[in-house]
Amino acid sequence: MKNKLFLVLALTLSTSPLWLVNKAQAQQAFAIAIHGGAGTIDKSKMTQEKRQAYESALKKARDTGYALLADGKSSQAAVIAAIQILEDSPLFNAGKGAVYTFDGEHELDASIMNGKTLNAGAVSGVKTVKSPIALAEAIMEESVHVMLSGEGAEVFANQQGLTLVENSYFNTDARFQSLLKAKKQLAEQEKELKDFQAAHQTLDNEYKFGTVGAVALDKSGTISAGTSTGGMTAKRFGRIGDAPIIGAGTYANNDSCAVSATGHGEYFIRYHVAADICARMQYQGLSLEKSADVVINDVLVKAGGSGGVIAIDTQGNITMPFNSLGMYRASKSSNGKEFVGIFKDDK
Ligand code: ASP
């Protein structure tokens, strides 16, 4: 009897530390994925120089978020930090480098969601807030609301001490040239179709896409998602896209996944893309990869909506499907995997 007890004790002592170590290791998985927009990215015009510029900006954003996660910071903090780097880069359609509205201004949208608390913050149509994602986070943390828009959101940003800038701060020549081209195409189409809305539908995808976003898993097992955008070139009448709409462009829930989207916002709103991906995981028991693939490459393709998403689950799985020609994207996981690329065949 004594011998048996001794054996049980010895076995417990010798195996439990290993079990504890394994569990601790499993709990420590962390990862981040980011995107810089999907769309008709013309491979033939993608010079080596351009590619390098995009990839180094993507890596900088990804690695900044990853370093925070490695340091034990929250997925929310990592998402914000990564997005702010992309907002500050003129290469992407968010913050500096945002597209122009039909009237030649910039109107910015952003949102953030925390998968543990299901807290969310969103802002739409702001013109003077340097970092819309910082404002989305302030709305989530410091206000009793989820979404603020326009002038009221700017008053709140000011109260919160966030940096305000002139609207011209967001200007870049490349985006201005795109606006001129888009307006020329719109005028020609309007003449032919005698309907502005119908003419707008015919705008090439290159005018429609951009947006930046990030999703992350931290060491405590919480996932978060965030998205920030200038919307679509030549957008009109205070148009709001999917990026600030929780469930459409951004969603996070520790019971399923965290998603940030980019693409033709009107479709992402109507098909509530981000939440649908998470719902398929939760209720149908599909994997993250399968859920995202069905929504992007089946549901949206059938509907005629182009774009893509980045998504992560609490195990650290990452998927980044898109049905457009390209999507600027990058990821890095504590399991050693890392990626940066633009086109489908980038490995
Ligand atoms: N989804 C954004 C919007 O519709 C645009 C984009 O992602 O390219 O405003």
PDB file of C-alpha atoms in Angstrom, residues 73-335:
ATOM      1  CA  LYS A  73       1.120  43.902 -23.920  1.00  0.00           C
ATOM      2  CA  SER A  74      -2.518  43.477 -24.968  1.00  0.00           C
ATOM      3  CA  SER A  75      -3.746  42.590 -28.445  1.00  0.00           C
ATOM      4  CA  GLN A  76      -5.662  45.870 -28.400  1.00  0.00           C
ATOM      5  CA  ALA A  77      -2.440  47.838 -27.879  1.00  0.00           C
ATOM      6  CA  ALA A  78      -0.698  45.871 -30.646  1.00  0.00           C
ATOM      7  CA  VAL A  79      -3.547  46.490 -33.094  1.00  0.00           C
ATOM      8  CA  ILE A  80      -3.559  50.231 -32.368  1.00  0.00           C
ATOM      9  CA  ALA A  81       0.232  50.554 -32.689  1.00  0.00           C
ATOM     10  CA  ALA A  82       0.364  48.656 -35.990  1.00  0.00           C
ATOM     11  CA  ILE A  83      -2.512  50.648 -37.469  1.00  0.00           C
ATOM     12  CA  GLN A  84      -1.003  53.972 -36.442  1.00  0.00           C
ATOM     13  CA  ILE A  85       2.151  53.200 -38.402  1.00  0.00           C
ATOM     14  CA  LEU A  86       0.052  52.482 -41.494  1.00  0.00           C
ATOM     15  CA  GLU A  87      -2.054  55.617 -40.904  1.00  0.00           C
ATOM     16  CA  ASP A  88       1.131  57.681 -40.862  1.00  0.00           C
ATOM     17  CA  SER A  89       2.435  56.135 -44.093  1.00  0.00           C
ATOM     18  CA  PRO A  90       1.365  57.990 -47.276  1.00  0.00           C
ATOM     19  CA  LEU A  91       1.357  54.642 -49.120  1.00  0.00           C
ATOM     20  CA  PHE A  92      -1.933  53.508 -47.627  1.00  0.00           C
ATOM     21  CA  ASN A  93      -5.485  54.816 -47.741  1.00  0.00           C
ATOM     22  CA  ALA A  94      -5.808  55.780 -44.067  1.00  0.00           C
ATOM     23  CA  GLY A  95      -4.646  58.870 -42.206  1.00  0.00           C
ATOM     24  CA  LYS A  96      -1.891  60.552 -44.251  1.00  0.00           C
ATOM     25  CA  GLY A  97      -2.445  59.361 -47.815  1.00  0.00           C
ATOM     26  CA  ALA A  98      -6.214  58.908 -47.435  1.00  0.00           C
ATOM     27  CA  VAL A  99      -8.250  59.156 -50.641  1.00  0.00           C
ATOM     28  CA  TYR A 100     -10.207  62.290 -51.565  1.00  0.00           C
ATOM     29  CA  THR A 101     -13.975  62.673 -51.493  1.00  0.00           C
ATOM     30  CA  PHE A 102     -15.764  63.965 -54.603  1.00  0.00           C
ATOM     31  CA  ASP A 103     -15.474  67.462 -53.091  1.00  0.00           C
ATOM     32  CA  GLY A 104     -11.723  67.204 -52.643  1.00  0.00           C
ATOM     33  CA  GLU A 105     -11.558  66.572 -48.907  1.00  0.00           C
ATOM     34  CA  HIS A 106     -10.722  63.617 -46.689  1.00  0.00           C
ATOM     35  CA  GLU A 107     -13.322  61.944 -44.467  1.00  0.00           C
ATOM     36  CA  LEU A 108     -11.958  59.200 -42.270  1.00  0.00           C
ATOM     37  CA  ASP A 109     -13.536  56.140 -40.656  1.00  0.00           C
ATOM     38  CA  ALA A 110     -12.122  53.681 -38.090  1.00  0.00           C
ATOM     39  CA  SER A 111     -13.085  51.098 -35.495  1.00  0.00           C
ATOM     40  CA  ILE A 112     -11.625  48.806 -32.849  1.00  0.00           C
ATOM     41  CA  MET A 113     -13.044  45.824 -30.960  1.00  0.00           C
ATOM     42  CA  ASN A 114     -11.770  43.781 -28.026  1.00  0.00           C
ATOM     43  CA  GLY A 115     -12.682  40.085 -28.165  1.00  0.00           C
ATOM     44  CA  LYS A 116     -12.671  39.537 -24.406  1.00  0.00           C
ATOM     45  CA  THR A 117     -14.889  42.400 -23.281  1.00  0.00           C
ATOM     46  CA  LEU A 118     -16.745  42.808 -26.593  1.00  0.00           C
ATOM     47  CA  ASN A 119     -16.168  46.515 -26.106  1.00  0.00           C
ATOM     48  CA  ALA A 120     -16.006  48.425 -29.343  1.00  0.00           C
ATOM     49  CA  GLY A 121     -15.360  51.978 -30.506  1.00  0.00           C
ATOM     50  CA  ALA A 122     -15.965  53.485 -33.917  1.00  0.00           C
ATOM     51  CA  VAL A 123     -15.748  56.825 -35.669  1.00  0.00           C
ATOM     52  CA  SER A 124     -16.998  57.947 -39.052  1.00  0.00           C
ATOM     53  CA  GLY A 125     -16.552  60.941 -41.293  1.00  0.00           C
ATOM     54  CA  VAL A 126     -13.931  62.852 -39.314  1.00  0.00           C
ATOM     55  CA  LYS A 127     -11.815  65.415 -41.143  1.00  0.00           C
ATOM     56  CA  THR A 128      -9.265  66.682 -38.640  1.00  0.00           C
ATOM     57  CA  VAL A 129      -8.268  63.787 -36.406  1.00  0.00           C
ATOM     58  CA  LYS A 130      -4.704  62.712 -37.161  1.00  0.00           C
ATOM     59  CA  SER A 131      -5.198  59.153 -35.929  1.00  0.00           C
ATOM     60  CA  PRO A 132      -8.792  57.957 -36.374  1.00  0.00           C
ATOM     61  CA  ILE A 133      -7.952  54.598 -34.767  1.00  0.00           C
ATOM     62  CA  ALA A 134      -6.793  56.417 -31.616  1.00  0.00           C
ATOM     63  CA  LEU A 135     -10.127  58.222 -31.580  1.00  0.00           C
ATOM     64  CA  ALA A 136     -12.012  54.926 -32.028  1.00  0.00           C
ATOM     65  CA  GLU A 137     -10.158  53.577 -28.994  1.00  0.00           C
ATOM     66  CA  ALA A 138     -10.898  56.729 -26.968  1.00  0.00           C
ATOM     67  CA  ILE A 139     -14.603  56.381 -27.843  1.00  0.00           C
ATOM     68  CA  MET A 140     -14.495  52.781 -26.646  1.00  0.00           C
ATOM     69  CA  GLU A 141     -12.624  53.532 -23.438  1.00  0.00           C
ATOM     70  CA  GLU A 142     -13.783  56.997 -22.482  1.00  0.00           C
ATOM     71  CA  SER A 143     -17.313  57.505 -23.800  1.00  0.00           C
ATOM     72  CA  VAL A 144     -20.600  55.764 -23.097  1.00  0.00           C
ATOM     73  CA  HIS A 145     -21.148  55.235 -26.839  1.00  0.00           C
ATOM     74  CA  VAL A 146     -19.843  52.891 -29.505  1.00  0.00           C
ATOM     75  CA  MET A 147     -19.859  55.150 -32.557  1.00  0.00           C
ATOM     76  CA  LEU A 148     -19.443  58.910 -32.977  1.00  0.00           C
ATOM     77  CA  SER A 149     -19.481  60.767 -36.267  1.00  0.00           C
ATOM     78  CA  GLY A 150     -18.420  64.017 -37.918  1.00  0.00           C
ATOM     79  CA  GLU A 151     -18.172  67.235 -35.931  1.00  0.00           C
ATOM     80  CA  GLY A 152     -19.307  65.716 -32.634  1.00  0.00           C
ATOM     81  CA  ALA A 153     -16.568  63.120 -32.871  1.00  0.00           C
ATOM     82  CA  GLU A 154     -14.055  65.914 -33.479  1.00  0.00           C
ATOM     83  CA  VAL A 155     -15.239  67.803 -30.387  1.00  0.00           C
ATOM     84  CA  PHE A 156     -14.791  64.604 -28.384  1.00  0.00           C
ATOM     85  CA  ALA A 157     -11.320  64.045 -29.906  1.00  0.00           C
ATOM     86  CA  ASN A 158     -10.350  67.546 -28.829  1.00  0.00           C
ATOM     87  CA  GLN A 159     -11.660  66.938 -25.309  1.00  0.00           C
ATOM     88  CA  GLN A 160      -9.596  63.772 -25.150  1.00  0.00           C
ATOM     89  CA  GLY A 161      -6.462  65.687 -26.116  1.00  0.00           C
ATOM     90  CA  LEU A 162      -5.960  63.808 -29.389  1.00  0.00           C
ATOM     91  CA  THR A 163      -3.903  65.466 -32.126  1.00  0.00           C
ATOM     92  CA  LEU A 164      -5.999  67.512 -34.547  1.00  0.00           C
ATOM     93  CA  VAL A 165      -4.661  68.622 -37.941  1.00  0.00           C
ATOM     94  CA  GLU A 166      -5.816  70.607 -40.945  1.00  0.00           C
ATOM     95  CA  ASN A 167      -7.644  68.449 -43.482  1.00  0.00           C
ATOM     96  CA  SER A 168      -4.819  69.222 -45.941  1.00  0.00           C
ATOM     97  CA  TYR A 169      -2.426  67.260 -43.693  1.00  0.00           C
ATOM     98  CA  PHE A 170      -3.865  64.095 -45.302  1.00  0.00           C
ATOM     99  CA  ASN A 171      -3.117  65.310 -48.871  1.00  0.00           C
ATOM    100  CA  THR A 172      -0.863  63.409 -51.241  1.00  0.00           C
ATOM    101  CA  ASP A 173      -0.353  64.071 -54.920  1.00  0.00           C
ATOM    102  CA  ALA A 174      -0.908  60.436 -55.922  1.00  0.00           C
ATOM    103  CA  ARG A 175      -4.381  60.364 -54.345  1.00  0.00           C
ATOM    104  CA  PHE A 176      -5.226  63.751 -55.883  1.00  0.00           C
ATOM    105  CA  GLN A 177      -4.359  62.436 -59.340  1.00  0.00           C
ATOM    106  CA  SER A 178      -6.621  59.437 -58.647  1.00  0.00           C
ATOM    107  CA  LEU A 179      -9.467  61.804 -57.786  1.00  0.00           C
ATOM    108  CA  LEU A 180      -8.987  63.728 -61.039  1.00  0.00           C
ATOM    109  CA  LYS A 181      -8.981  60.498 -63.034  1.00  0.00           C
ATOM    110  CA  ALA A 182     -12.019  59.160 -61.185  1.00  0.00           C
ATOM    111  CA  LYS A 183     -13.980  62.375 -61.735  1.00  0.00           C
ATOM    112  CA  LYS A 184     -13.164  62.343 -65.445  1.00  0.00           C
ATOM    113  CA  GLN A 185     -14.384  58.765 -65.713  1.00  0.00           C
ATOM    114  CA  LEU A 186     -17.486  59.633 -63.676  1.00  0.00           C
ATOM    115  CA  ALA A 187     -18.347  62.598 -65.897  1.00  0.00           C
ATOM    116  CA  GLU A 188     -18.053  60.477 -69.043  1.00  0.00           C
ATOM    117  CA  GLN A 189     -20.176  57.690 -67.586  1.00  0.00           C
ATOM    118  CA  GLU A 190     -22.766  60.090 -66.219  1.00  0.00           C
ATOM    119  CA  LYS A 191     -23.226  61.591 -69.660  1.00  0.00           C
ATOM    120  CA  GLU A 192     -23.776  58.157 -71.091  1.00  0.00           C
ATOM    121  CA  LEU A 193     -25.900  56.670 -68.298  1.00  0.00           C
ATOM    122  CA  LYS A 194     -27.621  59.931 -67.251  1.00  0.00           C
ATOM    123  CA  ASP A 195     -27.414  58.824 -63.628  1.00  0.00           C
ATOM    124  CA  PHE A 196     -24.646  59.675 -61.169  1.00  0.00           C
ATOM    125  CA  GLN A 197     -25.215  56.635 -58.941  1.00  0.00           C
ATOM    126  CA  ALA A 198     -25.094  54.288 -61.896  1.00  0.00           C
ATOM    127  CA  ALA A 199     -21.972  56.039 -63.135  1.00  0.00           C
ATOM    128  CA  HIS A 200     -20.375  55.592 -59.717  1.00  0.00           C
ATOM    129  CA  GLN A 201     -20.995  51.846 -59.942  1.00  0.00           C
ATOM    130  CA  THR A 202     -18.808  51.709 -63.038  1.00  0.00           C
ATOM    131  CA  LEU A 203     -15.741  53.212 -61.351  1.00  0.00           C
ATOM    132  CA  ASP A 204     -12.766  50.894 -61.585  1.00  0.00           C
ATOM    133  CA  ASN A 205     -11.833  48.989 -58.452  1.00  0.00           C
ATOM    134  CA  GLU A 206      -8.560  50.862 -58.239  1.00  0.00           C
ATOM    135  CA  TYR A 207     -10.581  53.872 -57.043  1.00  0.00           C
ATOM    136  CA  LYS A 208     -12.536  51.885 -54.531  1.00  0.00           C
ATOM    137  CA  PHE A 209      -9.957  50.170 -52.455  1.00  0.00           C
ATOM    138  CA  GLY A 210      -7.493  50.894 -49.716  1.00  0.00           C
ATOM    139  CA  THR A 211      -7.873  50.718 -45.908  1.00  0.00           C
ATOM    140  CA  VAL A 212      -5.549  49.387 -43.245  1.00  0.00           C
ATOM    141  CA  GLY A 213      -6.238  46.961 -40.437  1.00  0.00           C
ATOM    142  CA  ALA A 214      -4.796  44.620 -37.847  1.00  0.00           C
ATOM    143  CA  VAL A 215      -5.837  41.608 -35.785  1.00  0.00           C
ATOM    144  CA  ALA A 216      -3.839  40.154 -32.913  1.00  0.00           C
ATOM    145  CA  LEU A 217      -3.763  37.483 -30.198  1.00  0.00           C
ATOM    146  CA  ASP A 218      -1.974  38.309 -26.953  1.00  0.00           C
ATOM    147  CA  LYS A 219      -0.366  36.078 -24.335  1.00  0.00           C
ATOM    148  CA  SER A 220      -3.476  36.188 -22.170  1.00  0.00           C
ATOM    149  CA  GLY A 221      -5.504  34.626 -25.011  1.00  0.00           C
ATOM    150  CA  THR A 222      -7.450  37.734 -26.004  1.00  0.00           C
ATOM    151  CA  ILE A 223      -7.933  38.701 -29.642  1.00  0.00           C
ATOM    152  CA  SER A 224      -8.661  42.199 -30.966  1.00  0.00           C
ATOM    153  CA  ALA A 225      -9.324  43.743 -34.369  1.00  0.00           C
ATOM    154  CA  GLY A 226      -9.106  47.260 -35.784  1.00  0.00           C
ATOM    155  CA  THR A 227      -9.581  48.995 -39.125  1.00  0.00           C
ATOM    156  CA  SER A 228      -8.914  52.540 -40.386  1.00  0.00           C
ATOM    157  CA  THR A 229      -9.649  54.058 -43.794  1.00  0.00           C
ATOM    158  CA  GLY A 230     -10.175  57.081 -45.987  1.00  0.00           C
ATOM    159  CA  GLY A 231     -12.958  55.105 -47.701  1.00  0.00           C
ATOM    160  CA  MET A 232     -13.442  55.301 -51.459  1.00  0.00           C
ATOM    161  CA  THR A 233     -12.134  57.864 -53.915  1.00  0.00           C
ATOM    162  CA  ALA A 234     -14.826  60.352 -54.980  1.00  0.00           C
ATOM    163  CA  LYS A 235     -17.277  59.166 -52.320  1.00  0.00           C
ATOM    164  CA  ARG A 236     -20.220  61.527 -51.849  1.00  0.00           C
ATOM    165  CA  PHE A 237     -22.890  62.799 -49.481  1.00  0.00           C
ATOM    166  CA  GLY A 238     -21.137  61.787 -46.251  1.00  0.00           C
ATOM    167  CA  ARG A 239     -20.810  58.183 -47.385  1.00  0.00           C
ATOM    168  CA  ILE A 240     -19.718  55.789 -44.639  1.00  0.00           C
ATOM    169  CA  GLY A 241     -18.140  52.460 -45.516  1.00  0.00           C
ATOM    170  CA  ASP A 242     -17.837  49.192 -43.651  1.00  0.00           C
ATOM    171  CA  ALA A 243     -14.630  50.017 -41.758  1.00  0.00           C
ATOM    172  CA  PRO A 244     -16.337  51.734 -38.790  1.00  0.00           C
ATOM    173  CA  ILE A 245     -19.271  49.332 -38.713  1.00  0.00           C
ATOM    174  CA  ILE A 246     -18.842  46.682 -36.057  1.00  0.00           C
ATOM    175  CA  GLY A 247     -19.656  43.325 -37.620  1.00  0.00           C
ATOM    176  CA  ALA A 248     -19.031  44.526 -41.174  1.00  0.00           C
ATOM    177  CA  GLY A 249     -15.425  45.771 -41.381  1.00  0.00           C
ATOM    178  CA  THR A 250     -14.277  44.873 -37.870  1.00  0.00           C
ATOM    179  CA  TYR A 251     -15.255  42.212 -35.349  1.00  0.00           C
ATOM    180  CA  ALA A 252     -13.611  40.403 -32.429  1.00  0.00           C
ATOM    181  CA  ASN A 253     -14.929  37.784 -30.027  1.00  0.00           C
ATOM    182  CA  ASN A 254     -12.796  35.403 -27.959  1.00  0.00           C
ATOM    183  CA  ASP A 255     -15.436  32.707 -28.595  1.00  0.00           C
ATOM    184  CA  SER A 256     -14.612  32.682 -32.300  1.00  0.00           C
ATOM    185  CA  CYS A 257     -12.298  35.089 -34.111  1.00  0.00           C
ATOM    186  CA  ALA A 258     -11.106  38.626 -34.840  1.00  0.00           C
ATOM    187  CA  VAL A 259     -11.453  40.070 -38.342  1.00  0.00           C
ATOM    188  CA  SER A 260     -10.495  43.253 -40.183  1.00  0.00           C
ATOM    189  CA  ALA A 261     -11.812  43.719 -43.712  1.00  0.00           C
ATOM    190  CA  THR A 262     -10.942  45.680 -46.827  1.00  0.00           C
ATOM    191  CA  GLY A 263     -12.909  45.938 -50.027  1.00  0.00           C
ATOM    192  CA  HIS A 264     -16.074  47.308 -51.541  1.00  0.00           C
ATOM    193  CA  GLY A 265     -17.665  48.521 -48.305  1.00  0.00           C
ATOM    194  CA  GLU A 266     -21.272  48.483 -49.460  1.00  0.00           C
ATOM    195  CA  TYR A 267     -21.070  44.687 -49.887  1.00  0.00           C
ATOM    196  CA  PHE A 268     -19.200  44.184 -46.621  1.00  0.00           C
ATOM    197  CA  ILE A 269     -21.952  46.070 -44.808  1.00  0.00           C
ATOM    198  CA  ARG A 270     -24.816  44.169 -46.411  1.00  0.00           C
ATOM    199  CA  TYR A 271     -23.183  40.786 -45.899  1.00  0.00           C
ATOM    200  CA  HIS A 272     -21.875  41.765 -42.408  1.00  0.00           C
ATOM    201  CA  VAL A 273     -18.691  40.038 -43.453  1.00  0.00           C
ATOM    202  CA  ALA A 274     -16.545  40.188 -40.307  1.00  0.00           C
ATOM    203  CA  ALA A 275     -19.271  38.957 -37.955  1.00  0.00           C
ATOM    204  CA  ASP A 276     -20.434  36.326 -40.439  1.00  0.00           C
ATOM    205  CA  ILE A 277     -16.975  34.745 -40.521  1.00  0.00           C
ATOM    206  CA  CYS A 278     -16.940  34.532 -36.715  1.00  0.00           C
ATOM    207  CA  ALA A 279     -20.536  33.252 -36.581  1.00  0.00           C
ATOM    208  CA  ARG A 280     -19.750  30.424 -38.998  1.00  0.00           C
ATOM    209  CA  MET A 281     -16.893  29.346 -36.738  1.00  0.00           C
ATOM    210  CA  GLN A 282     -18.989  29.556 -33.602  1.00  0.00           C
ATOM    211  CA  TYR A 283     -22.238  28.019 -34.790  1.00  0.00           C
ATOM    212  CA  GLN A 284     -21.159  25.705 -37.594  1.00  0.00           C
ATOM    213  CA  GLY A 285     -17.909  24.602 -35.979  1.00  0.00           C
ATOM    214  CA  LEU A 286     -15.917  25.485 -39.090  1.00  0.00           C
ATOM    215  CA  SER A 287     -12.221  26.290 -38.876  1.00  0.00           C
ATOM    216  CA  LEU A 288     -11.115  29.912 -39.127  1.00  0.00           C
ATOM    217  CA  GLU A 289      -9.685  29.299 -42.581  1.00  0.00           C
ATOM    218  CA  LYS A 290     -12.819  27.605 -43.911  1.00  0.00           C
ATOM    219  CA  SER A 291     -15.193  30.248 -42.502  1.00  0.00           C
ATOM    220  CA  ALA A 292     -13.240  33.124 -43.996  1.00  0.00           C
ATOM    221  CA  ASP A 293     -12.802  31.330 -47.296  1.00  0.00           C
ATOM    222  CA  VAL A 294     -16.532  30.635 -47.684  1.00  0.00           C
ATOM    223  CA  VAL A 295     -17.495  34.243 -46.991  1.00  0.00           C
ATOM    224  CA  ILE A 296     -14.821  35.865 -49.168  1.00  0.00           C
ATOM    225  CA  ASN A 297     -14.574  33.401 -52.036  1.00  0.00           C
ATOM    226  CA  ASP A 298     -18.123  32.137 -52.226  1.00  0.00           C
ATOM    227  CA  VAL A 299     -20.711  34.431 -50.610  1.00  0.00           C
ATOM    228  CA  LEU A 300     -19.037  37.690 -51.664  1.00  0.00           C
ATOM    229  CA  VAL A 301     -17.961  36.496 -55.089  1.00  0.00           C
ATOM    230  CA  LYS A 302     -21.544  35.417 -55.879  1.00  0.00           C
ATOM    231  CA  ALA A 303     -22.791  38.808 -54.673  1.00  0.00           C
ATOM    232  CA  GLY A 304     -20.201  40.694 -56.740  1.00  0.00           C
ATOM    233  CA  GLY A 305     -18.305  42.203 -53.803  1.00  0.00           C
ATOM    234  CA  SER A 306     -14.545  42.266 -54.031  1.00  0.00           C
ATOM    235  CA  GLY A 307     -11.997  42.517 -51.254  1.00  0.00           C
ATOM    236  CA  GLY A 308     -10.542  40.429 -48.468  1.00  0.00           C
ATOM    237  CA  VAL A 309      -9.977  40.017 -44.750  1.00  0.00           C
ATOM    238  CA  ILE A 310      -7.322  39.178 -42.235  1.00  0.00           C
ATOM    239  CA  ALA A 311      -8.517  36.956 -39.393  1.00  0.00           C
ATOM    240  CA  ILE A 312      -7.081  35.314 -36.286  1.00  0.00           C
ATOM    241  CA  ASP A 313      -8.440  32.937 -33.631  1.00  0.00           C
ATOM    242  CA  THR A 314      -7.497  32.345 -30.007  1.00  0.00           C
ATOM    243  CA  GLN A 315      -5.188  29.470 -31.006  1.00  0.00           C
ATOM    244  CA  GLY A 316      -3.126  31.874 -33.102  1.00  0.00           C
ATOM    245  CA  ASN A 317      -4.335  30.539 -36.454  1.00  0.00           C
ATOM    246  CA  ILE A 318      -4.228  33.239 -39.113  1.00  0.00           C
ATOM    247  CA  THR A 319      -5.913  33.399 -42.500  1.00  0.00           C
ATOM    248  CA  MET A 320      -5.833  36.215 -45.067  1.00  0.00           C
ATOM    249  CA  PRO A 321      -8.125  35.379 -48.024  1.00  0.00           C
ATOM    250  CA  PHE A 322      -9.047  37.870 -50.760  1.00  0.00           C
ATOM    251  CA  ASN A 323     -10.930  37.665 -54.045  1.00  0.00           C
ATOM    252  CA  SER A 324      -9.280  40.717 -55.616  1.00  0.00           C
ATOM    253  CA  LEU A 325      -6.020  40.698 -57.548  1.00  0.00           C
ATOM    254  CA  GLY A 326      -3.954  41.567 -54.526  1.00  0.00           C
ATOM    255  CA  MET A 327      -4.000  42.503 -50.871  1.00  0.00           C
ATOM    256  CA  TYR A 328      -1.129  44.125 -48.986  1.00  0.00           C
ATOM    257  CA  ARG A 329      -0.650  41.917 -45.961  1.00  0.00           C
ATOM    258  CA  ALA A 330       1.789  40.603 -43.371  1.00  0.00           C
ATOM    259  CA  SER A 331       1.773  38.352 -40.329  1.00  0.00           C
ATOM    260  CA  LYS A 332       4.005  37.018 -37.599  1.00  0.00           C
ATOM    261  CA  SER A 333       3.412  34.314 -34.983  1.00  0.00           C
ATOM    262  CA  SER A 334       5.224  33.127 -31.879  1.00  0.00           C
ATOM    263  CA  ASN A 335       5.475  29.710 -33.564  1.00  0.00           C
TER     264      ASN A 335
END
